[in-house]
Amino acid sequence: MIYQKLLSGKRPYHINNAEKINSFAKHRHPEIELNYCVSGTYPIIIDNALYTLNKGDLAIVGSMVAHEIPKNEDETCRTLVIEFGPVLLSGYFDMLAQATMQNPVLKVDEKNNKELYYIFKEIINLKETSADFADLIIKGNLYKICAYILYELENTNSAGQATSKIRLVANIEKALEHIYDNYASPITIEDVASLCGYSKSNFCKIFKSITGDTFHNVLNNYRVKMACELLDKTDYSVETISNEVGFADTKTLCRVFKTITGMTTGKYRKRK
């Protein structure tokens, strides 16, 4: 499973206006993700539940919720994907992240949620504009979208439960950031558990409950992801790559690499 780094910087959001979407592997990230079907149809799996998005459908993916797009054959499919998180929303992110819904898919067209429909239309038109004024308009529109979602969604958690879960997610984000920043160095569960303020056993349970995966699997997946980039972009030897991405030795890299990708490092490098 893929884990993405937290969005930050001048534009703490990401917008992808895809002409066609074939598939996207299962992944998680701290940000909230909006999938808006502009035309055609495509499937999306959110927290192990399959939904089919048609033109005008909006799928809302919560913070750290696993999601993927299976293989899609519709050549007419076009989608707008927007990701944003706490850097953009500040304290309001916690409120939105804890909102729950029976169905994460809303109809957004000229007949249903007309105001949202024109907001998404404007974002699509402004997406390719690099001017600062466009950035401000997009941010304003994202605030409007979030306000609408908060208004519509029913929060089933009590205040205490929500606060507790927010704290857990924030602590696990520390662990993920530690992986992103230190994957090339030795990393132990004990050290990361201490960083997050937990015992080893509690950390392992909480980490899996939030991410759906074990700490070692997440660490190995990220190291293999970095190894893939080096195999693609450099002529480094496998031994050098092993050292660069934090594996103890070449044998370990090769074993883990094949388990995760289904191919050897040599076959991966030659695939193109």
CSV table of C-alpha atoms in Angstrom, one decimal:
chain,number,residue,atom,x,y,z
A,1,MET,CA,0.0,0.0,0.0
A,2,ILE,CA,1.2,3.5,-0.8
A,3,TYR,CA,1.5,6.2,1.8
A,4,GLN,CA,1.8,9.8,0.7
A,5,LYS,CA,3.6,12.7,2.5
A,6,LEU,CA,1.6,15.6,4.0
A,7,LEU,CA,0.8,18.4,1.5
A,8,SER,CA,2.4,21.7,2.5
A,9,GLY,CA,3.9,24.9,1.0
A,10,LYS,CA,2.4,27.9,-0.8
A,11,ARG,CA,-0.3,25.7,-2.3
A,12,PRO,CA,-1.2,23.1,0.4
A,13,TYR,CA,-3.6,21.3,-1.9
A,14,HIS,CA,-3.2,19.1,-5.0
A,15,ILE,CA,-5.5,19.1,-8.0
A,16,ASN,CA,-5.4,16.5,-10.8
A,17,ASN,CA,-7.7,17.0,-13.8
A,18,ALA,CA,-7.3,13.7,-15.5
A,19,GLU,CA,-8.5,13.1,-19.1
A,20,LYS,CA,-8.7,9.4,-18.4
A,21,ILE,CA,-8.1,7.3,-15.4
A,22,ASN,CA,-7.2,3.6,-15.8
A,23,SER,CA,-6.4,2.5,-12.3
A,24,PHE,CA,-4.7,3.6,-9.1
A,25,ALA,CA,-3.2,1.4,-6.4
A,26,LYS,CA,-4.5,1.1,-2.9
A,27,HIS,CA,-3.2,4.0,-0.8
A,28,ARG,CA,-3.7,6.3,2.2
A,29,HIS,CA,-2.8,9.8,3.1
A,30,PRO,CA,-3.6,12.3,5.9
A,31,GLU,CA,-5.4,14.6,3.5
A,32,ILE,CA,-9.1,14.5,2.6
A,33,GLU,CA,-9.6,13.5,-1.1
A,34,LEU,CA,-12.4,14.5,-3.4
A,35,ASN,CA,-13.1,12.5,-6.5
A,36,TYR,CA,-15.4,14.3,-8.9
A,37,CYS,CA,-16.6,12.5,-12.0
A,38,VAL,CA,-16.6,15.1,-14.8
A,39,SER,CA,-17.7,12.6,-17.6
A,40,GLY,CA,-18.1,8.9,-18.2
A,41,THR,CA,-17.9,6.4,-15.3
A,42,TYR,CA,-15.3,4.8,-13.1
A,43,PRO,CA,-15.2,2.5,-10.0
A,44,ILE,CA,-13.6,3.5,-6.7
A,45,ILE,CA,-13.1,1.4,-3.6
A,46,ILE,CA,-13.3,3.3,-0.3
A,47,ASP,CA,-12.6,1.5,2.9
A,48,ASN,CA,-13.1,-1.9,1.1
A,49,ALA,CA,-16.5,-0.8,-0.3
A,50,LEU,CA,-17.0,-0.5,-4.1
A,51,TYR,CA,-18.8,2.5,-5.6
A,52,THR,CA,-19.4,3.4,-9.2
A,53,LEU,CA,-19.1,7.1,-10.0
A,54,ASN,CA,-21.1,8.5,-12.9
A,55,LYS,CA,-21.0,12.0,-14.4
A,56,GLY,CA,-21.7,14.5,-11.6
A,57,ASP,CA,-20.9,12.1,-8.7
A,58,LEU,CA,-18.6,13.2,-5.9
A,59,ALA,CA,-16.8,10.7,-3.7
A,60,ILE,CA,-15.4,11.9,-0.4
A,61,VAL,CA,-12.4,10.0,1.0
A,62,GLY,CA,-11.6,10.8,4.6
A,63,SER,CA,-8.2,11.2,6.2
A,64,MET,CA,-6.1,8.0,6.4
A,65,VAL,CA,-9.0,6.0,4.7
A,66,ALA,CA,-7.7,3.3,2.3
A,67,HIS,CA,-8.9,3.8,-1.2
A,68,GLU,CA,-8.1,2.7,-4.8
A,69,ILE,CA,-9.4,2.8,-8.3
A,70,PRO,CA,-9.7,-0.6,-10.0
A,71,LYS,CA,-9.1,-1.1,-13.7
A,72,ASN,CA,-11.4,1.1,-15.7
A,73,GLU,CA,-12.3,0.5,-19.3
A,74,ASP,CA,-14.4,3.6,-20.0
A,75,GLU,CA,-12.4,5.7,-22.5
A,76,THR,CA,-14.7,8.7,-21.9
A,77,CYS,CA,-13.9,8.9,-18.2
A,78,ARG,CA,-12.6,12.2,-17.0
A,79,THR,CA,-12.2,13.1,-13.3
A,80,LEU,CA,-11.1,15.9,-11.0
A,81,VAL,CA,-9.2,14.8,-7.9
A,82,ILE,CA,-8.5,17.3,-5.1
A,83,GLU,CA,-6.5,16.6,-2.0
A,84,PHE,CA,-6.2,19.0,1.0
A,85,GLY,CA,-5.4,18.7,4.7
A,86,PRO,CA,-4.7,20.5,7.9
A,87,VAL,CA,-2.2,22.9,6.4
A,88,LEU,CA,-5.0,24.4,4.4
A,89,LEU,CA,-7.9,24.0,6.9
A,90,SER,CA,-6.1,24.5,10.2
A,91,GLY,CA,-8.5,23.6,13.1
A,92,TYR,CA,-11.4,23.0,10.8
A,93,PHE,CA,-9.6,19.9,9.4
A,94,ASP,CA,-10.3,18.0,12.6
A,95,MET,CA,-14.0,18.7,12.3
A,96,LEU,CA,-14.1,17.6,8.7
A,97,ALA,CA,-11.9,14.6,9.3
A,98,GLN,CA,-14.2,13.2,11.9
A,99,ALA,CA,-17.4,13.7,9.9
A,100,THR,CA,-19.0,10.3,9.1
A,101,MET,CA,-21.5,9.4,6.4
A,102,GLN,CA,-23.6,6.4,5.4
A,103,ASN,CA,-22.7,7.0,1.8
A,104,PRO,CA,-19.5,8.9,0.8
A,105,VAL,CA,-20.9,9.6,-2.7
A,106,LEU,CA,-22.9,12.8,-3.4
A,107,LYS,CA,-24.6,13.9,-6.6
A,108,VAL,CA,-23.3,17.2,-7.8
A,109,ASP,CA,-24.8,18.6,-11.0
A,110,GLU,CA,-27.0,21.4,-12.2
A,111,LYS,CA,-30.1,19.7,-10.7
A,112,ASN,CA,-28.5,18.5,-7.5
A,113,ASN,CA,-26.2,20.8,-5.4
A,114,LYS,CA,-26.1,23.4,-8.1
A,115,GLU,CA,-23.8,25.7,-6.2
A,116,LEU,CA,-21.2,23.0,-5.7
A,117,TYR,CA,-21.5,22.1,-9.4
A,118,TYR,CA,-20.4,25.6,-10.4
A,119,ILE,CA,-17.6,25.6,-7.8
A,120,PHE,CA,-16.1,22.5,-9.3
A,121,LYS,CA,-16.5,23.9,-12.8
A,122,GLU,CA,-14.6,27.0,-11.8
A,123,ILE,CA,-11.8,25.0,-10.2
A,124,ILE,CA,-11.4,23.0,-13.4
A,125,ASN,CA,-11.1,26.2,-15.4
A,126,LEU,CA,-8.6,27.8,-13.0
A,127,LYS,CA,-6.5,24.6,-12.5
A,128,GLU,CA,-4.1,25.4,-15.3
A,129,THR,CA,-3.6,29.1,-14.3
A,130,SER,CA,-0.5,29.8,-12.3
A,131,ALA,CA,-1.5,33.4,-11.3
A,132,ASP,CA,-1.8,34.1,-7.6
A,133,PHE,CA,-5.4,35.3,-8.0
A,134,ALA,CA,-6.3,31.8,-9.2
A,135,ASP,CA,-4.8,30.2,-6.2
A,136,LEU,CA,-6.8,32.5,-3.9
A,137,ILE,CA,-10.1,31.7,-5.8
A,138,ILE,CA,-9.3,28.0,-5.6
A,139,LYS,CA,-8.6,28.1,-1.9
A,140,GLY,CA,-11.9,30.1,-1.4
A,141,ASN,CA,-13.8,27.4,-3.3
A,142,LEU,CA,-12.2,24.6,-1.2
A,143,TYR,CA,-13.4,26.4,1.9
A,144,LYS,CA,-16.9,26.5,0.5
A,145,ILE,CA,-16.8,22.8,-0.4
A,146,CYS,CA,-15.7,21.9,3.1
A,147,ALA,CA,-18.4,24.1,4.7
A,148,TYR,CA,-21.0,22.4,2.6
A,149,ILE,CA,-19.7,18.9,3.5
A,150,LEU,CA,-19.7,19.8,7.2
A,151,TYR,CA,-23.3,21.1,6.9
A,152,GLU,CA,-24.5,18.0,5.1
A,153,LEU,CA,-22.7,15.2,6.9
A,154,GLU,CA,-23.9,13.8,10.2
A,155,ASN,CA,-21.2,13.3,12.8
A,156,THR,CA,-21.9,10.2,14.8
A,157,ASN,CA,-18.9,10.4,17.1
A,158,SER,CA,-19.1,12.0,20.5
A,159,ALA,CA,-16.8,14.9,21.2
A,160,GLY,CA,-14.6,12.8,23.4
A,161,GLN,CA,-14.3,10.0,20.9
A,162,ALA,CA,-13.6,12.5,18.1
A,163,THR,CA,-10.8,14.2,20.1
A,164,SER,CA,-9.3,10.8,21.0
A,165,LYS,CA,-9.2,9.6,17.4
A,166,ILE,CA,-7.8,12.9,16.2
A,167,ARG,CA,-4.9,12.6,18.7
A,168,LEU,CA,-4.3,9.0,17.5
A,169,VAL,CA,-4.1,10.0,13.9
A,170,ALA,CA,-1.8,12.9,14.6
A,171,ASN,CA,0.6,10.6,16.5
A,172,ILE,CA,0.6,8.1,13.7
A,173,GLU,CA,1.4,10.8,11.2
A,174,LYS,CA,4.5,11.5,13.3
A,175,ALA,CA,5.5,7.9,12.6
A,176,LEU,CA,4.9,8.2,8.9
A,177,GLU,CA,6.8,11.4,8.7
A,178,HIS,CA,9.7,9.7,10.5
A,179,ILE,CA,9.7,7.0,7.8
A,180,TYR,CA,9.7,9.6,5.0
A,181,ASP,CA,12.6,11.6,6.5
A,182,ASN,CA,14.7,8.7,7.8
A,183,TYR,CA,14.0,5.6,5.7
A,184,ALA,CA,17.7,5.5,4.6
A,185,SER,CA,18.8,5.0,8.2
A,186,PRO,CA,18.1,2.2,10.6
A,187,ILE,CA,14.6,2.5,12.1
A,188,THR,CA,13.3,0.5,15.0
A,189,ILE,CA,9.7,0.1,16.2
A,190,GLU,CA,11.0,0.9,19.7
A,191,ASP,CA,12.4,4.3,18.6
A,192,VAL,CA,9.3,5.3,16.7
A,193,ALA,CA,6.9,4.1,19.4
A,194,SER,CA,8.8,6.3,21.9
A,195,LEU,CA,8.7,9.2,19.4
A,196,CYS,CA,4.9,8.9,19.3
A,197,GLY,CA,4.6,8.4,23.1
A,198,TYR,CA,3.5,4.8,23.2
A,199,SER,CA,4.9,1.4,24.4
A,200,LYS,CA,5.9,-0.9,21.6
A,201,SER,CA,2.8,-3.1,21.9
A,202,ASN,CA,0.4,-0.2,22.1
A,203,PHE,CA,2.1,1.5,19.1
A,204,CYS,CA,1.8,-1.6,16.9
A,205,LYS,CA,-1.9,-1.9,17.7
A,206,ILE,CA,-2.7,1.8,17.2
A,207,PHE,CA,-0.6,2.0,14.0
A,208,LYS,CA,-2.4,-0.9,12.4
A,209,SER,CA,-5.8,0.4,13.5
A,210,ILE,CA,-5.2,3.7,11.8
A,211,THR,CA,-3.3,2.6,8.7
A,212,GLY,CA,-4.6,-0.9,8.2
A,213,ASP,CA,-1.1,-2.3,7.9
A,214,THR,CA,1.9,-3.1,10.1
A,215,PHE,CA,4.7,-0.7,10.7
A,216,HIS,CA,7.3,-3.0,9.1
A,217,ASN,CA,5.2,-3.4,6.0
A,218,VAL,CA,4.7,0.4,5.6
A,219,LEU,CA,8.5,0.9,6.1
A,220,ASN,CA,9.4,-1.8,3.6
A,221,ASN,CA,6.9,-0.5,1.1
A,222,TYR,CA,8.3,3.0,1.3
A,223,ARG,CA,11.9,1.8,1.0
A,224,VAL,CA,11.0,-0.3,-2.0
A,225,LYS,CA,9.3,2.7,-3.6
A,226,MET,CA,12.5,4.7,-3.1
A,227,ALA,CA,14.5,1.7,-4.5
A,228,CYS,CA,12.3,1.7,-7.6
A,229,GLU,CA,13.0,5.4,-8.2
A,230,LEU,CA,16.8,4.7,-8.0
A,231,LEU,CA,16.5,1.7,-10.4
A,232,ASP,CA,14.6,3.9,-12.8
A,233,LYS,CA,16.7,7.1,-12.6
A,234,THR,CA,20.3,5.9,-11.9
A,235,ASP,CA,22.7,3.1,-12.8
A,236,TYR,CA,23.6,2.4,-9.2
A,237,SER,CA,24.3,-1.2,-8.3
A,238,VAL,CA,21.8,-3.1,-6.2
A,239,GLU,CA,24.3,-3.1,-3.4
A,240,THR,CA,24.5,0.7,-3.5
A,241,ILE,CA,20.7,1.1,-3.7
A,242,SER,CA,20.3,-1.2,-0.7
A,243,ASN,CA,22.5,1.1,1.3
A,244,GLU,CA,20.7,4.2,0.0
A,245,VAL,CA,17.2,3.1,1.0
A,246,GLY,CA,18.0,1.6,4.4
A,247,PHE,CA,18.1,-2.1,3.9
A,248,ALA,CA,20.6,-4.0,6.0
A,249,ASP,CA,22.1,-5.8,3.0
A,250,THR,CA,21.5,-6.6,-0.6
A,251,LYS,CA,19.9,-10.0,0.1
A,252,THR,CA,17.2,-8.4,2.3
A,253,LEU,CA,16.5,-5.8,-0.4
A,254,CYS,CA,16.1,-8.4,-3.1
A,255,ARG,CA,13.8,-10.6,-0.9
A,256,VAL,CA,11.6,-7.7,0.1
A,257,PHE,CA,11.6,-6.2,-3.3
A,258,LYS,CA,10.3,-9.4,-5.0
A,259,THR,CA,7.7,-9.9,-2.3
A,260,ILE,CA,6.3,-6.4,-2.8
A,261,THR,CA,6.7,-5.9,-6.6
A,262,GLY,CA,6.5,-9.5,-7.8
A,263,MET,CA,9.7,-9.2,-9.7
A,264,THR,CA,13.5,-9.1,-9.1
A,265,THR,CA,15.4,-5.8,-9.1
A,266,GLY,CA,17.1,-6.8,-12.4
A,267,LYS,CA,13.8,-7.6,-14.1
A,268,TYR,CA,12.3,-4.3,-12.8
A,269,ARG,CA,15.2,-2.3,-14.2
A,270,LYS,CA,15.0,-4.0,-17.6
A,271,ARG,CA,11.2,-3.9,-17.9
A,272,LYS,CA,11.3,-0.8,-20.1
